Coordinates of C-alpha atoms in Angstrom, one line a residue:
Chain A
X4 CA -53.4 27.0 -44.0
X5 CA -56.2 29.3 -43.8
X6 CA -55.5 32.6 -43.2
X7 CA -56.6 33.7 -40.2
X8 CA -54.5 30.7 -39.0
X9 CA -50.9 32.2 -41.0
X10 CA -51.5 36.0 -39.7
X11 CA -52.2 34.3 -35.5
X12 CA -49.4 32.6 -36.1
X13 CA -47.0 35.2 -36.7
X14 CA -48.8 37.2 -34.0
X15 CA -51.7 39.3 -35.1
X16 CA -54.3 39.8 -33.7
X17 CA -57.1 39.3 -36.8
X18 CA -60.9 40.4 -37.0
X19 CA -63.0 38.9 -39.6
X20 CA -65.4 40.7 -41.7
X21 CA -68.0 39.0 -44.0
X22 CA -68.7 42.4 -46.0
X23 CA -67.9 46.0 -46.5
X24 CA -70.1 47.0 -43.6
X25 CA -68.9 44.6 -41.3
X26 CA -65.7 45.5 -42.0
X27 CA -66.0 49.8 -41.7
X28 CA -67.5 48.1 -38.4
X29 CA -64.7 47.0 -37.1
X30 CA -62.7 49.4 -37.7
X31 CA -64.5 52.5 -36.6
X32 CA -64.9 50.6 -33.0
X33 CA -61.4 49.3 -32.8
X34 CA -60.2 53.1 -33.6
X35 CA -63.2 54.4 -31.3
X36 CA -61.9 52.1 -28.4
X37 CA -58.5 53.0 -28.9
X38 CA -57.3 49.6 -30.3
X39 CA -57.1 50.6 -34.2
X40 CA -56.2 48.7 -36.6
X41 CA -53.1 48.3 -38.7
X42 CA -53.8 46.5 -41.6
X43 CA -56.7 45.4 -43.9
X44 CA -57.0 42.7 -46.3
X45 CA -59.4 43.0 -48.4
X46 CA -61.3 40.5 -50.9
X47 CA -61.7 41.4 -53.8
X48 CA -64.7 39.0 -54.7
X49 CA -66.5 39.8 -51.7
X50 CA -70.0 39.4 -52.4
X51 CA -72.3 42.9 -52.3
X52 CA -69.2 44.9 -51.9
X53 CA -67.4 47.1 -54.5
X54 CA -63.6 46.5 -53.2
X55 CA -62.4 49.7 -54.6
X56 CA -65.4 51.7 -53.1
X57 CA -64.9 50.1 -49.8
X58 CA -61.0 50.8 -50.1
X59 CA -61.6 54.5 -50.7
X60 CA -64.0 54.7 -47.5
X61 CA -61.5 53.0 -45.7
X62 CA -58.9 55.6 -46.5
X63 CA -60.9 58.4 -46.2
X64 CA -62.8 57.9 -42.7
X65 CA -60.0 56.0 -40.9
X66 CA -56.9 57.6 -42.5
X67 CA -55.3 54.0 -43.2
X68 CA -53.4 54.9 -46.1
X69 CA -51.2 52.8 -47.6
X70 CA -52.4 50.2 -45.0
X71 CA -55.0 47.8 -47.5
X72 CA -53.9 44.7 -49.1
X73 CA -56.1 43.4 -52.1
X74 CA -56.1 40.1 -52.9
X75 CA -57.6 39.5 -55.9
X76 CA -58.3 36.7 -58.6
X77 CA -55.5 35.3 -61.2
X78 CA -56.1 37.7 -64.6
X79 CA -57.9 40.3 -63.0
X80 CA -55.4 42.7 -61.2
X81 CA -53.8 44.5 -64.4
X82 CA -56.6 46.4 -64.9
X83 CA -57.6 47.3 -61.7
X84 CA -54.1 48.6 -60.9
X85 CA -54.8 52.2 -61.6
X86 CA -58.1 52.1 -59.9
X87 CA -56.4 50.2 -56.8
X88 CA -54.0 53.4 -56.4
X89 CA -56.5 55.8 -56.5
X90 CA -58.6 53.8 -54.1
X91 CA -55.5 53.7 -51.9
X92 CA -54.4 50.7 -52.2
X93 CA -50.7 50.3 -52.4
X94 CA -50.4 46.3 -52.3
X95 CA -51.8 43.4 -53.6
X96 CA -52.2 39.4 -53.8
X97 CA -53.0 37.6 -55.9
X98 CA -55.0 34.2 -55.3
X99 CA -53.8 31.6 -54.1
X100 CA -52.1 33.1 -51.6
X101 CA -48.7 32.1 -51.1
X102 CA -47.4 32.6 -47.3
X103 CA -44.0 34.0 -48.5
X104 CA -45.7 36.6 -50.5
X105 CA -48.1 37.6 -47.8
X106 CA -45.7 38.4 -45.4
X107 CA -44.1 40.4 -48.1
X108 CA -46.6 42.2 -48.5
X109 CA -47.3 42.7 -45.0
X110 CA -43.7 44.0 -44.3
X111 CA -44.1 46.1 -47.1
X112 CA -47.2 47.7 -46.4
X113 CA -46.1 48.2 -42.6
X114 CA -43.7 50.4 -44.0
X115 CA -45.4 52.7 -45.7
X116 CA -44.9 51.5 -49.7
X117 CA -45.2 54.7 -52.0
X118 CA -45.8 52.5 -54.9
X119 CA -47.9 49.2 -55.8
X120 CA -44.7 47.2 -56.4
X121 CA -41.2 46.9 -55.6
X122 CA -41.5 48.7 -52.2
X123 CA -38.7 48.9 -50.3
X124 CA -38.7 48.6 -46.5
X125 CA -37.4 51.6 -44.3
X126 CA -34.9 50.8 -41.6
X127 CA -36.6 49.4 -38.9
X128 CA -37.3 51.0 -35.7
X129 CA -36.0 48.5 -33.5
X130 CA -33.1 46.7 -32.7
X131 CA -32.7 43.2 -32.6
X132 CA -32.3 42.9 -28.9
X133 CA -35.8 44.2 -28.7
X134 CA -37.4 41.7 -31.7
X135 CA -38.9 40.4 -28.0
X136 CA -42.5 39.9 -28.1
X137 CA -43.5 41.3 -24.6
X138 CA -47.3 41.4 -23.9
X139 CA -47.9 44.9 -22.4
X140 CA -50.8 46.1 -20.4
X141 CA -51.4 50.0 -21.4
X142 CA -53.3 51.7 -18.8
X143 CA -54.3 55.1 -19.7
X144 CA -57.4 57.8 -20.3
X145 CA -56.5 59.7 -22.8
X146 CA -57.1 59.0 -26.5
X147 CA -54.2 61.0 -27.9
X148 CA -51.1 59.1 -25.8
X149 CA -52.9 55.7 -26.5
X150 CA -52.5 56.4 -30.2
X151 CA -49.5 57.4 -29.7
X152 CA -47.8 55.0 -28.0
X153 CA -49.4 52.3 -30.5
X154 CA -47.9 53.9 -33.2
X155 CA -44.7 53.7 -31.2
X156 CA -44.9 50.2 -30.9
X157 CA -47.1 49.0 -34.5
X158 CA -43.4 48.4 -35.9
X159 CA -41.9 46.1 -33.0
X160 CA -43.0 42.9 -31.9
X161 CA -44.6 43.6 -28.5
X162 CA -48.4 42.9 -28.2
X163 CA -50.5 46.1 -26.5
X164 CA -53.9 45.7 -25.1
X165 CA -55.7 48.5 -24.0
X166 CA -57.5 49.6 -20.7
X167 CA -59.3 53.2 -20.0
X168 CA -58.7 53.1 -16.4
X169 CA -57.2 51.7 -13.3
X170 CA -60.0 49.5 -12.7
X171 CA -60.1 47.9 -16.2
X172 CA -57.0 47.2 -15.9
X173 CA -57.0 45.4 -12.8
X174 CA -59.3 43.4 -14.4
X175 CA -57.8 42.6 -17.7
X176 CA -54.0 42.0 -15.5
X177 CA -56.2 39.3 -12.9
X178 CA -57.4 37.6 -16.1
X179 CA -54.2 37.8 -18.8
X180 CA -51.1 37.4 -18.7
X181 CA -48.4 40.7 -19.1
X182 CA -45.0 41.1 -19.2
X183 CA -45.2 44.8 -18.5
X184 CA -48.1 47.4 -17.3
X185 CA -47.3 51.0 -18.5
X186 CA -49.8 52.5 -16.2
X187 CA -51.0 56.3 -16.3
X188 CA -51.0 57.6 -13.2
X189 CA -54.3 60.3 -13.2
X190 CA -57.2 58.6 -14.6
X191 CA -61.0 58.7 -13.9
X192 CA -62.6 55.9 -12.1
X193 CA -59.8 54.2 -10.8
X194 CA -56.1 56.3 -10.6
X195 CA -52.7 54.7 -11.6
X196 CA -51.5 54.6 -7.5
X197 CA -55.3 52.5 -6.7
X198 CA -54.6 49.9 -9.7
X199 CA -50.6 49.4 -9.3
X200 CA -51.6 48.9 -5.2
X201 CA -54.6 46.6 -6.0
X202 CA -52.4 44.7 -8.5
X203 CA -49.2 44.1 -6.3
X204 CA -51.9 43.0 -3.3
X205 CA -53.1 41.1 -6.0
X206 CA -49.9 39.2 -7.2
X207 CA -48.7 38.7 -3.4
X208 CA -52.1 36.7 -2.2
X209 CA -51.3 34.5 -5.2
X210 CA -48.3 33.7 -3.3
X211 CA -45.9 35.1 -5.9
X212 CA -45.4 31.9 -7.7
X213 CA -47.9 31.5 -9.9
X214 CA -47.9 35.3 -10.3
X215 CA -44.4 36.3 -10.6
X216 CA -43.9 40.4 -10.2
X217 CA -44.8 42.1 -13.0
X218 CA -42.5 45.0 -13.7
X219 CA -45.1 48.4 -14.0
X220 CA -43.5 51.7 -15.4
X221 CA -45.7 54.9 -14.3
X222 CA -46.6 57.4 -16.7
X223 CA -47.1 60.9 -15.4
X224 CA -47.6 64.6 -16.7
X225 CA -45.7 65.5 -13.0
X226 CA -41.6 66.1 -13.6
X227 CA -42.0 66.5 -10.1
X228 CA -39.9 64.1 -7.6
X229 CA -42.6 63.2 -5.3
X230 CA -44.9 62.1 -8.2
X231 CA -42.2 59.9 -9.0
X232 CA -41.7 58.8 -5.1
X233 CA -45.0 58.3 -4.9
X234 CA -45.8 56.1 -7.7
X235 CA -42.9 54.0 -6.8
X236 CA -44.2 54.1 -3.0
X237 CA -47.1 52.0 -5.0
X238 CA -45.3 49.7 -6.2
X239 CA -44.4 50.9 -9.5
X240 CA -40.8 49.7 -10.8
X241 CA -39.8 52.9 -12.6
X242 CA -41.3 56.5 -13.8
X243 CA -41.6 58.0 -17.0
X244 CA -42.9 61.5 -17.7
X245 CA -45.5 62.5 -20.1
X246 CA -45.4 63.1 -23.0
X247 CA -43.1 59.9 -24.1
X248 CA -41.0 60.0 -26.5
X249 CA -40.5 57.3 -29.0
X250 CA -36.8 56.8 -28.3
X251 CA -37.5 56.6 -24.3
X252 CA -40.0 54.1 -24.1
X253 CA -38.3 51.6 -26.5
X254 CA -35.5 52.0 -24.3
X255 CA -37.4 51.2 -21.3
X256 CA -38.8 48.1 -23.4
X257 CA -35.6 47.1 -24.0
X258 CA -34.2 47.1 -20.2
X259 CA -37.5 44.2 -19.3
X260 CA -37.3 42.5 -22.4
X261 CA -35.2 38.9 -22.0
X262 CA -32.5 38.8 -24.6
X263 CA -33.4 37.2 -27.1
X264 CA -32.0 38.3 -30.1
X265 CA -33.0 34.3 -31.5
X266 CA -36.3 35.5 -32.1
X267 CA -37.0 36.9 -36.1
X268 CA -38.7 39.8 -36.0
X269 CA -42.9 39.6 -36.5
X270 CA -43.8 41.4 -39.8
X271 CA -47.4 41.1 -38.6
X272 CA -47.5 41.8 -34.9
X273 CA -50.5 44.6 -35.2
X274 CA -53.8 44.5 -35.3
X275 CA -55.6 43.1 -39.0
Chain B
X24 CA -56.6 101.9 -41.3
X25 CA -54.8 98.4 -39.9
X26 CA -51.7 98.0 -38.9
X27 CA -50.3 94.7 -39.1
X28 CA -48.8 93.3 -36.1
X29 CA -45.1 92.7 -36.9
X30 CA -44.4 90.3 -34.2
X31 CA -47.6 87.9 -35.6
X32 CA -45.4 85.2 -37.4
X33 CA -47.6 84.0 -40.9
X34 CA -47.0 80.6 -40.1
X35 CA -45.3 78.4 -37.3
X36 CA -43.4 75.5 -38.8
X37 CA -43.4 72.4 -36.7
X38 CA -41.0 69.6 -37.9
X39 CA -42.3 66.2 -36.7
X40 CA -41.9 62.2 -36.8
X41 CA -43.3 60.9 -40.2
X42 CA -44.5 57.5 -38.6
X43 CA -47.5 60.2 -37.1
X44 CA -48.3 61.6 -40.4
X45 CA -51.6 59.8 -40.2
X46 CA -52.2 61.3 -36.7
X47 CA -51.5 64.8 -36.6
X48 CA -54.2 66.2 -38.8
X49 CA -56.4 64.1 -36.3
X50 CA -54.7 65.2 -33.4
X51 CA -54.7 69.1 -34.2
X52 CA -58.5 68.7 -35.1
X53 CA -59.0 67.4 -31.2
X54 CA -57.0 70.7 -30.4
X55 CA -59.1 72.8 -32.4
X56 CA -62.6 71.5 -30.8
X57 CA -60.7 71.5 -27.5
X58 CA -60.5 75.7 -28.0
X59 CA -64.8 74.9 -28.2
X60 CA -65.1 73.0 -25.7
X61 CA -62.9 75.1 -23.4
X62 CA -65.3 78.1 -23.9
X63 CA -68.1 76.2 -23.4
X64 CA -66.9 75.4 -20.3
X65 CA -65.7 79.0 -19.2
X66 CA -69.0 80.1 -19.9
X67 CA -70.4 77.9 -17.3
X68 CA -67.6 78.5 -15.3
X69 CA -66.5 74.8 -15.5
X70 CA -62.9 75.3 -14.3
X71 CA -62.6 71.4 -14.1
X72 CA -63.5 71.0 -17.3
X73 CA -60.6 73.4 -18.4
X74 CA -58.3 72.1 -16.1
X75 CA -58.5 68.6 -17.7
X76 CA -58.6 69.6 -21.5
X77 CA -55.5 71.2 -20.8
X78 CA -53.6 68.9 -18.7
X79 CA -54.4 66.3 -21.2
X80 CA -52.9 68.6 -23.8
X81 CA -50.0 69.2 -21.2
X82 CA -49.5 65.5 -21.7
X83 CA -49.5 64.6 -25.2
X84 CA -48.4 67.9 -27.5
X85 CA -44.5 67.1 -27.4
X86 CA -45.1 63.3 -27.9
X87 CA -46.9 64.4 -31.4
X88 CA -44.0 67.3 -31.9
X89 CA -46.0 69.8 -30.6
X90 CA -43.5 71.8 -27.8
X91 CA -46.1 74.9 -27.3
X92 CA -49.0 72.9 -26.8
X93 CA -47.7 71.1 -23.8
X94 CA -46.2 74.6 -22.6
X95 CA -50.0 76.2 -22.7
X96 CA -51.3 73.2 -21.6
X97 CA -49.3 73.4 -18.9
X98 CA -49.8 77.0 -18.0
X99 CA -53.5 76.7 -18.6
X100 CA -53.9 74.0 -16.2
X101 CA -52.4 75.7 -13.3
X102 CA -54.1 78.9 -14.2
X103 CA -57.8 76.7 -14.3
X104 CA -56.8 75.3 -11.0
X105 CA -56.4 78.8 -9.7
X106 CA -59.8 80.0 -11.5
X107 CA -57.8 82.7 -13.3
X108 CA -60.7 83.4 -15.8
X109 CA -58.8 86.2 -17.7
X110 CA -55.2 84.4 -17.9
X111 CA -57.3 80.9 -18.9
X112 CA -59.2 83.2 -21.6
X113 CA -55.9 84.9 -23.1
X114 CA -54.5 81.1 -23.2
X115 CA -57.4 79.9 -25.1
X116 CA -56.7 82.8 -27.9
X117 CA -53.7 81.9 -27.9
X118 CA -54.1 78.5 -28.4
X119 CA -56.5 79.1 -31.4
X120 CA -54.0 81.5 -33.1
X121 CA -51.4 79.1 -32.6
X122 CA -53.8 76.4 -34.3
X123 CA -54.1 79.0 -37.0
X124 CA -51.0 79.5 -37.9
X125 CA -49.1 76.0 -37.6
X126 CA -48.0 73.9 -40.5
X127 CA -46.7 70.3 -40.5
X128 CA -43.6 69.4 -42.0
X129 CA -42.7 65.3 -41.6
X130 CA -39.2 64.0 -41.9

């Protein structure tokens, strides 16, 4: 199975990249646009590029430590093991590429390996009632709580896409298909209240069938009971105040996730 | 001759979530060109400018571990919104000093 193929499969969301440049491509836009990365595998017989150059750029500019897989060629990773670590690189393949050991190293990687072998995972994050992949709409302007509430989320299943403002998002909801909107509530363009009214006029001239109602929790820098009046007054289904904390909005995950405790948890649900 | 101000603390220790060891330094950088940009903006008398540095500051600080920046984000806003140049100008100091003088531990 090709690659790209495995990591969809288990839920990633994969860019390709035929070289080095390409690739420091990618990733400075997907961090510049708020969507960064999670993991890169790199190839270590990619034509024009010194891998362990590359790898050092990577970690340097984009701060992805610990966050590059090599997969290299049959007889050639013992020596490169020393260079690998100084490079960053904390895990590696070797070719062919088995699918067991690529989600290994994927899980490993994802949490934070200190060494090049023999990682062992940290307790994950979540709880199985919330190994639920939900597809989450996150609406907000500011760089910092986008990052943030990525990194919140890069160890659970859910999916996150990304939009700047209340009219983007409108957008993106009309075409996709979310189980949740976290929607900040002061944004240039287009505010929270605008897009979570344009959104439930939206889902009602659909006739509510094909458009069931999608739960939308408002973020807001108010503590203030009238922000939180007002945003339901929208048509927002519950309120959380800025900044969120890691604990409270996988809690809040939790309560509109179906149980589904079936599911295995997705080693590579991120962005790759 | 200088006397040293005993109630200056050397450092301010901040304890925070080791899953956003890759974002703080990143994050505290932003704060740090934030103190720029909010005396660029004073000096044009930019207000809104201020008003929204801060209140984005206001909104993220305690999500990253950082208590004090949301509380002078917070005050800074409300003082911007008022066009309280000296109170916004004593915040920005003291937002610099406190960039200064914090250190990250992760746990």
């Amino acid at each position: 199975m090709a690659l790209k193929e495995m990591l969809t499969r288990w839920g990633a969301l994969v860019e390709e990249a035929e070289n080095g440049e390409n690739c420091l491509f990618h990733l400075r836009h997907g961090k510049e646009n708020g969507a960064p990365f999670d993991l890169v595998l790199l190839d270590g017989q990619m034509a024009g590029t010194h891998e362990m150059e590359l790898a050092k750029m990577i970690e340097e500019n984009l701060h992805l430590a610990g966050q590059i897989i090599l997969m290299t060629r049959a007889g050639n990773h013992q020596g490169e093991m020393a260079g690998a670590k100084r490079a960053g690189i904390r895990h590696y393949l070797v070719k062919p590429i088995k699918q067991s050991e690529l989600r290994k190293a994927i899980e490993s990687s994802r949490s934070r390996g200190e060494t090049l072998a023999g990682v062992q995972p940290e307790p994950p994050l979540i709880s199985s009632d919330t190994a639920v992949q939900l597809h989450i709409l996150l609406v907000e302007d500011s760089e910092e709580n986008r990052l943030l509430i990525q990194n919140y989320l890069k160890k659970t299943t859910h999916r996150v896409d990304i939009a700047e403002n209340g009219e983007i998002a409108v957008n993106k909801f009309k075409s996709g298909s979310y189980d949740l909107v976290l929607m900040d509530m002061q944004m240039p363009v287009m505010d929270g209240y605008t897009a979570t009214r344009k959104i439930r006029m939206w889902e009602r001239e659909m006739g509510g069938e094909s458009r069931k109602h999608t739960p939308i929790v408002a973020l807001t820098a108010f503590a203030l009971q009238e922000e939180a009046k007002k945003s339901l007054e929208a048509g927002c289904d519950a309120h959380l105040t800025k900044p969120i904390k890691r604990a409270t909005l996988l809690k809040v995950l939790s309560e509109y996730s179906p149980q589904s405790p079936s599911l295995a948890p997705n080693p590579a649900g991120g962005r790759i | 001759m200088t006397i040293p101000n005993a109630t200056t603390p050397a450092e301010i220790v901040v304890r925070a979530d080791r899953e956003l060891e890759d974002l703080i330094p990143w994050y505290l950088e932003k704060r740090r060109k934030d103190v720029q940009k909010m005396r660029q903006a004073m000096e044009k008398g930019d207000y809104e400018g201020v008003r929204t540095l801060a209140h984005n500051m206001k909104g993220s600080g305690s999500g990253y571990g950082f208590e004090d920046i949301t509380q002078i984000g917070a005050a800074m806003e409300k003082m911007a919104r008022m066009g309280d140049k000296d109170s916004v100008g004593r915040k920005i100091t003291e937002l610099e000093n406190y960039l200064k003088l914090v250190t990250v531990t992760y746990e």
